[in-house]
Coordinates of C-alpha atoms and ligand atoms in Angstrom, one line a residue:
M61 CA -22.3 -10.2 26.9
D62 CA -21.4 -7.6 24.1
S63 CA -24.2 -7.1 21.7
K64 CA -23.1 -8.1 18.2
K65 CA -23.8 -4.5 16.9
D66 CA -21.2 -2.8 18.9
K67 CA -18.6 -5.6 19.3
Q68 CA -15.1 -4.4 19.7
V69 CA -12.3 -6.0 17.7
R70 CA -9.1 -7.1 19.4
L71 CA -5.9 -5.8 17.8
H72 CA -2.9 -8.0 17.2
D73 CA -0.1 -5.5 17.5
V74 CA 3.3 -6.0 16.0
Q75 CA 3.9 -2.5 14.8
P76 CA 7.6 -1.8 14.2
G77 CA 9.1 0.2 17.1
K78 CA 10.9 3.5 17.2
D79 CA 14.3 1.8 17.1
R80 CA 13.7 0.2 13.8
F81 CA 12.2 3.5 12.4
R82 CA 15.3 5.4 13.5
A83 CA 17.7 2.8 12.1
E84 CA 16.0 2.7 8.7
V85 CA 15.9 6.5 8.5
L86 CA 19.6 6.8 9.4
S87 CA 20.7 4.1 7.0
G88 CA 18.7 5.7 4.2
L89 CA 20.0 9.2 4.8
R90 CA 23.6 7.9 4.9
K91 CA 23.4 6.5 1.3
S92 CA 24.9 8.5 -1.5
Q93 CA 21.5 8.7 -3.1
K94 CA 19.6 9.5 0.1
E95 CA 16.3 7.6 0.5
L96 CA 13.5 7.0 3.0
P97 CA 11.2 4.0 3.0
S98 CA 7.7 5.0 1.7
K99 CA 6.0 2.7 4.2
Y100 CA 6.6 5.5 6.8
F101 CA 4.4 7.9 5.0
Y102 CA 1.4 6.5 6.8
D103 CA 1.2 8.1 10.3
E104 CA -2.2 9.5 11.2
R105 CA -1.7 12.7 9.2
G106 CA -0.1 10.8 6.3
S107 CA -3.0 8.4 6.2
H108 CA -5.5 11.4 6.0
L109 CA -3.5 13.0 3.3
F110 CA -3.4 9.8 1.3
E111 CA -7.2 9.5 1.7
R112 CA -7.4 13.1 0.3
I113 CA -5.1 12.1 -2.7
C114 CA -7.6 9.3 -3.4
T115 CA -10.4 11.8 -3.9
L116 CA -8.5 13.9 -6.4
D117 CA -9.6 14.0 -10.0
E118 CA -5.9 13.7 -11.1
Y119 CA -5.3 10.6 -9.1
Y120 CA -7.1 8.1 -11.3
I121 CA -6.3 4.9 -9.4
P122 CA -9.1 4.6 -6.8
R123 CA -12.0 5.5 -9.0
T124 CA -10.8 3.2 -11.8
E125 CA -10.2 0.3 -9.5
V126 CA -13.6 0.8 -7.8
S127 CA -15.3 0.8 -11.2
I128 CA -13.6 -2.5 -12.1
M129 CA -14.5 -4.0 -8.7
E130 CA -18.1 -2.9 -9.0
T131 CA -18.5 -4.2 -12.5
Y132 CA -16.8 -7.6 -12.0
V133 CA -17.3 -8.4 -8.3
G134 CA -19.7 -11.2 -9.2
E135 CA -17.0 -13.0 -11.2
M136 CA -14.4 -12.4 -8.5
V137 CA -16.5 -13.9 -5.7
E138 CA -17.4 -16.9 -7.8
L139 CA -13.7 -17.6 -8.2
V140 CA -13.0 -17.1 -4.5
G141 CA -15.9 -19.4 -3.5
P142 CA -17.5 -19.9 -0.1
R143 CA -16.0 -19.9 3.4
A144 CA -12.8 -18.0 2.5
L145 CA -10.5 -16.4 4.9
L146 CA -9.7 -13.0 3.5
I147 CA -6.4 -11.3 4.3
E148 CA -5.9 -7.7 3.3
Y149 CA -2.3 -6.4 3.1
G150 CA -2.3 -2.6 3.8
S151 CA -6.0 -2.3 4.5
G152 CA -5.9 1.6 5.0
D153 CA -9.4 2.9 5.4
C154 CA -10.9 -0.6 4.8
N155 CA -13.3 0.9 2.2
K156 CA -12.3 -1.2 -0.8
V157 CA -12.9 -4.5 0.8
R158 CA -16.5 -3.7 1.4
T159 CA -17.4 -4.4 -2.2
L160 CA -16.0 -7.9 -1.7
L161 CA -17.5 -8.4 1.7
N162 CA -20.9 -7.4 0.4
H163 CA -20.8 -10.3 -2.1
L164 CA -18.6 -13.1 -0.6
Q165 CA -20.4 -16.3 0.5
E166 CA -20.0 -16.9 4.2
P167 CA -16.4 -15.6 4.6
V168 CA -15.0 -17.2 7.8
G169 CA -12.9 -14.1 8.7
Y170 CA -11.2 -10.9 7.6
V171 CA -7.7 -10.1 8.6
P172 CA -6.8 -6.5 7.8
I173 CA -3.1 -5.8 8.2
D174 CA -1.8 -2.2 8.4
I175 CA 1.1 -0.2 9.8
S176 CA -1.1 2.7 11.0
R177 CA -2.5 1.6 14.4
E178 CA -4.9 4.6 15.0
Q179 CA -6.5 4.2 11.6
L180 CA -6.7 0.4 11.9
L181 CA -8.5 0.5 15.2
R182 CA -10.9 3.2 14.1
V183 CA -11.9 1.6 10.8
T184 CA -12.0 -2.1 11.9
N185 CA -14.4 -1.2 14.8
D186 CA -16.7 0.4 12.2
L187 CA -16.3 -2.6 9.9
A188 CA -17.1 -5.1 12.6
S189 CA -20.4 -3.2 13.3
S190 CA -21.3 -3.2 9.6
Y191 CA -20.7 -7.0 9.3
P192 CA -21.8 -8.4 12.7
E193 CA -21.4 -12.0 11.5
L194 CA -17.9 -11.6 10.3
E195 CA -14.9 -12.3 12.5
V196 CA -12.5 -9.3 12.1
L197 CA -8.9 -10.0 13.2
P198 CA -6.9 -6.8 12.7
V199 CA -3.1 -6.9 12.7
C200 CA -1.0 -3.8 13.2
A201 CA 2.3 -4.6 11.4
D202 CA 4.7 -3.8 8.7
Y203 CA 3.3 -6.5 6.3
T204 CA 6.7 -6.9 4.6
S205 CA 8.1 -8.3 7.9
D206 CA 7.5 -11.8 9.3
F207 CA 4.8 -12.1 11.9
E208 CA 2.2 -14.6 12.9
L209 CA -1.3 -14.3 11.5
P210 CA -4.3 -14.7 13.8
V211 CA -6.3 -17.9 13.3
P212 CA -10.1 -17.5 12.9
K213 CA -12.5 -19.6 15.0
Q214 CA -14.0 -21.3 12.0
P215 CA -11.9 -23.3 9.5
S216 CA -11.7 -21.9 6.0
D217 CA -12.0 -23.6 2.6
R218 CA -9.5 -21.2 1.1
V219 CA -7.2 -18.4 2.1
V220 CA -7.4 -15.5 -0.3
A221 CA -5.2 -12.4 0.0
Y222 CA -6.4 -9.0 -1.2
F223 CA -3.8 -6.4 -2.1
P224 CA -5.7 -3.5 -3.8
G225 CA -4.6 0.0 -4.9
S226 CA -1.5 -1.2 -6.7
T227 CA 0.6 -1.0 -3.6
I228 CA 2.7 -3.6 -5.3
S229 CA 3.9 -0.6 -7.4
N230 CA 5.7 0.7 -4.4
F231 CA 8.1 -2.3 -4.2
D232 CA 11.3 -2.5 -6.2
P233 CA 11.3 -5.6 -8.4
I234 CA 13.2 -8.0 -6.1
P235 CA 11.3 -7.0 -2.9
A236 CA 8.1 -7.3 -5.0
R237 CA 9.0 -10.9 -5.9
H238 CA 9.9 -11.7 -2.3
F239 CA 6.6 -10.2 -1.0
L240 CA 4.5 -12.1 -3.6
E241 CA 6.4 -15.3 -2.7
H242 CA 5.6 -14.7 0.9
V243 CA 1.9 -14.2 0.1
A244 CA 1.9 -17.3 -2.0
G245 CA 3.2 -19.2 1.0
V246 CA 0.5 -17.7 3.3
C247 CA -2.3 -18.6 0.9
G248 CA -1.1 -22.1 0.3
P249 CA -1.6 -24.4 -2.8
D250 CA -5.4 -23.8 -3.0
G251 CA -5.3 -20.1 -2.2
A252 CA -5.3 -17.1 -4.4
L253 CA -4.4 -13.4 -4.5
L254 CA -6.7 -10.7 -5.8
I255 CA -4.4 -7.8 -6.6
G256 CA -4.8 -4.3 -8.1
V257 CA -2.0 -3.5 -10.6
D258 CA -1.5 -0.1 -12.2
L259 CA -0.7 -0.1 -15.9
K260 CA 1.5 1.9 -18.2
K261 CA -0.3 4.8 -19.8
D262 CA 0.0 8.3 -21.3
L263 CA 2.8 10.1 -19.5
A264 CA 0.8 13.3 -19.0
V265 CA -1.8 11.4 -17.1
L266 CA 0.9 9.9 -14.9
H267 CA 2.6 13.2 -14.3
R268 CA -0.6 14.9 -13.2
A269 CA -1.5 12.0 -10.8
Y270 CA 1.7 12.7 -8.8
N271 CA 1.8 16.5 -9.2
D272 CA -1.7 17.4 -8.3
S273 CA -2.8 21.0 -8.6
Q274 CA -3.9 21.3 -4.9
G275 CA -0.5 20.2 -3.7
V276 CA -1.9 17.3 -1.6
T277 CA 0.8 14.9 -2.9
A278 CA 3.5 17.4 -2.1
A279 CA 2.1 17.7 1.5
F280 CA 2.0 13.9 1.7
N281 CA 5.6 13.7 0.7
L282 CA 6.8 16.5 3.0
N283 CA 4.8 15.0 5.9
L284 CA 7.4 12.3 6.1
L285 CA 10.0 14.8 7.2
E286 CA 7.5 16.3 9.7
R287 CA 6.9 12.8 11.1
I288 CA 10.7 12.2 11.4
N289 CA 11.1 15.5 13.2
R290 CA 8.3 14.7 15.6
E291 CA 9.1 11.1 16.4
L292 CA 12.9 11.0 16.1
N293 CA 14.2 14.3 17.5
C294 CA 15.2 15.6 14.1
D295 CA 15.3 19.2 12.7
F296 CA 14.3 19.1 9.0
Q297 CA 13.2 22.6 7.9
L298 CA 10.2 21.7 5.8
D299 CA 10.3 24.8 3.6
W300 CA 13.9 24.1 2.6
F301 CA 12.7 20.9 0.8
E302 CA 10.5 20.6 -2.3
H303 CA 8.3 17.8 -3.7
Y304 CA 9.6 16.5 -7.1
A305 CA 7.9 13.6 -8.9
F306 CA 8.6 12.4 -12.5
Y307 CA 8.2 9.4 -14.7
N308 CA 11.4 7.4 -15.4
P309 CA 10.6 5.7 -18.6
R310 CA 13.6 3.4 -18.6
E311 CA 12.6 1.9 -15.2
G312 CA 8.9 2.2 -15.9
R313 CA 8.2 4.0 -12.6
I314 CA 7.2 7.3 -11.1
E315 CA 9.9 8.5 -8.7
M316 CA 9.0 10.8 -5.8
H317 CA 11.8 12.9 -4.2
L318 CA 12.3 15.7 -1.8
V319 CA 14.8 18.1 -3.1
S320 CA 17.0 20.3 -0.8
L321 CA 16.6 24.0 -1.8
R322 CA 19.9 25.0 -0.3
D323 CA 23.1 23.7 1.3
Q324 CA 22.1 22.7 4.8
T325 CA 22.8 20.3 7.6
V326 CA 20.0 18.3 9.3
H327 CA 20.5 16.7 12.7
L328 CA 19.1 13.5 14.0
D329 CA 20.0 13.5 17.7
S330 CA 23.7 14.2 17.5
V331 CA 24.1 12.8 13.9
A332 CA 24.8 15.6 11.3
I333 CA 23.4 14.9 7.8
P334 CA 24.7 17.3 5.2
F335 CA 22.7 18.2 2.1
A336 CA 23.9 20.0 -1.0
R337 CA 21.5 22.4 -2.8
G338 CA 19.7 20.3 -5.4
E339 CA 20.4 17.0 -3.6
S340 CA 17.3 14.8 -3.1
I341 CA 15.9 12.2 -0.8
W342 CA 14.2 9.5 -2.8
T343 CA 11.0 8.8 -0.9
E344 CA 8.9 6.5 -3.2
S345 CA 8.8 4.6 -6.5
S346 CA 5.6 3.7 -8.2
Y347 CA 6.1 1.1 -10.9
K348 CA 3.7 0.9 -13.8
F349 CA 3.3 -2.4 -15.6
N350 CA 2.0 -3.9 -18.8
L351 CA 0.1 -7.2 -18.5
D352 CA 3.1 -9.3 -19.7
E353 CA 5.5 -7.7 -17.3
F354 CA 3.2 -8.3 -14.3
A355 CA 2.5 -11.9 -15.4
Q356 CA 6.3 -12.5 -15.4
L357 CA 6.7 -11.0 -11.9
A358 CA 3.8 -13.2 -10.7
A359 CA 5.3 -16.3 -12.3
A360 CA 8.7 -15.6 -10.7
A361 CA 6.9 -15.6 -7.3
G362 CA 5.0 -18.9 -7.9
F363 CA 1.7 -17.4 -9.1
K364 CA -0.2 -17.9 -12.3
V365 CA -2.5 -15.3 -13.6
G366 CA -6.0 -16.8 -13.5
R367 CA -8.1 -13.8 -14.6
V368 CA -7.5 -10.1 -15.4
W369 CA -10.2 -7.4 -15.4
T370 CA -9.4 -3.9 -16.7
D371 CA -11.2 -0.7 -17.4
E372 CA -12.1 0.4 -20.9
Q373 CA -9.0 2.6 -21.2
Q374 CA -6.7 -0.1 -19.8
W375 CA -5.4 2.2 -17.2
F376 CA -5.7 -0.2 -14.3
S377 CA -6.2 -3.9 -13.7
V378 CA -7.5 -6.2 -11.0
Q379 CA -5.9 -9.7 -11.3
Y380 CA -6.8 -13.0 -9.7
L381 CA -3.5 -15.0 -9.2
V382 CA -3.5 -18.6 -8.2
N383 CA -0.7 -20.9 -7.0
A384 CA 1.1 -22.0 -10.2
E385 CA 1.3 -25.5 -8.9
G386 CA -1.8 -25.7 -6.9
A387 CA -5.2 -27.3 -7.5
N388 CA -6.8 -24.3 -9.0
S389 CA -4.2 -23.6 -11.6
E390 CA -5.9 -25.5 -14.4
Ligands
LIG592 C1 -0.1 3.5 -2.3 N1 0.4 3.7 -3.6 C2 0.0 2.7 -4.6 C3 0.4 5.1 -4.1 C4 1.0 5.1 -5.5 O1 0.3 5.6 -6.4 O2 2.1 4.7 -5.7 C5 1.1 6.0 -3.2 C6 1.1 7.4 -3.7 N2 2.1 8.2 -3.7 C7 1.8 9.4 -4.2 N3 0.5 9.4 -4.5 C8 0.0 8.1 -4.2

């Protein structure tokens, strides 16, 4: 029998295939405002670059969220209660969840869901050795699609979803509502969602966060083209595109683009995609909320805001959402 210390986790693999990747890339590049889905940033190199972004002084999100989690984790786990099944959407390096796992009372299982298979396997094996009593059930999937969740061996008292890092910021408003509705359905009437939500703030702070001085965010953005070249037989010339990120105050979001530096034609297999000089590919939006705006989005998806924790500067929030009609809503 395997010793508990070096137990290996079994991966539930529903990662989207190449065909879907190709179809989404082609349909995005055929639009009049060209676009690419930001979920494809996270191949192995993209995930490493994102980890580096998270260590930058200018990118305030991780350190602010960590400080909120460390300060208030006691209140959070009290709300979650014992024997919860914890589902993390977009688990990345699985570091943030450790603060919760260190304090939760007898969690019956942890389901990390991520699109990056290599990273998921690496980090969940480490996690399983750190928490030998915990059943770890990783799922490699695009968490915005429909797929079946693995069932833990032990029954749970409550299903709690965890969605840190303000990844909800990367959804446009309607997909954001649909995603939260889906999570509300997965958690059920007694369940809850613990979610990191980035807040509106000084524009200079926002600008620096997406235009860092070391160019890591630019490399992260351009890596998407490198990935497409490698995986889809495409011929983007990386130095003919430039990272461009700005805050759009009317829409309340950072927009990241890749701007073509010249007239050029890119080929994906035999499909020719023309670019005019100055034309951009929109690669990501990152919405910034005030507390009322987010409460409205949550309500539209069937959630009620149970508790909000913020840092002193009110740059970031962690919010505990409960089912608006469920048992915990009062
Ligand atoms: C994952 N997500 C919340 C990040 C953000 O801030 O929107 C992705 C990112 N893009 C550039 N820097 C970080």
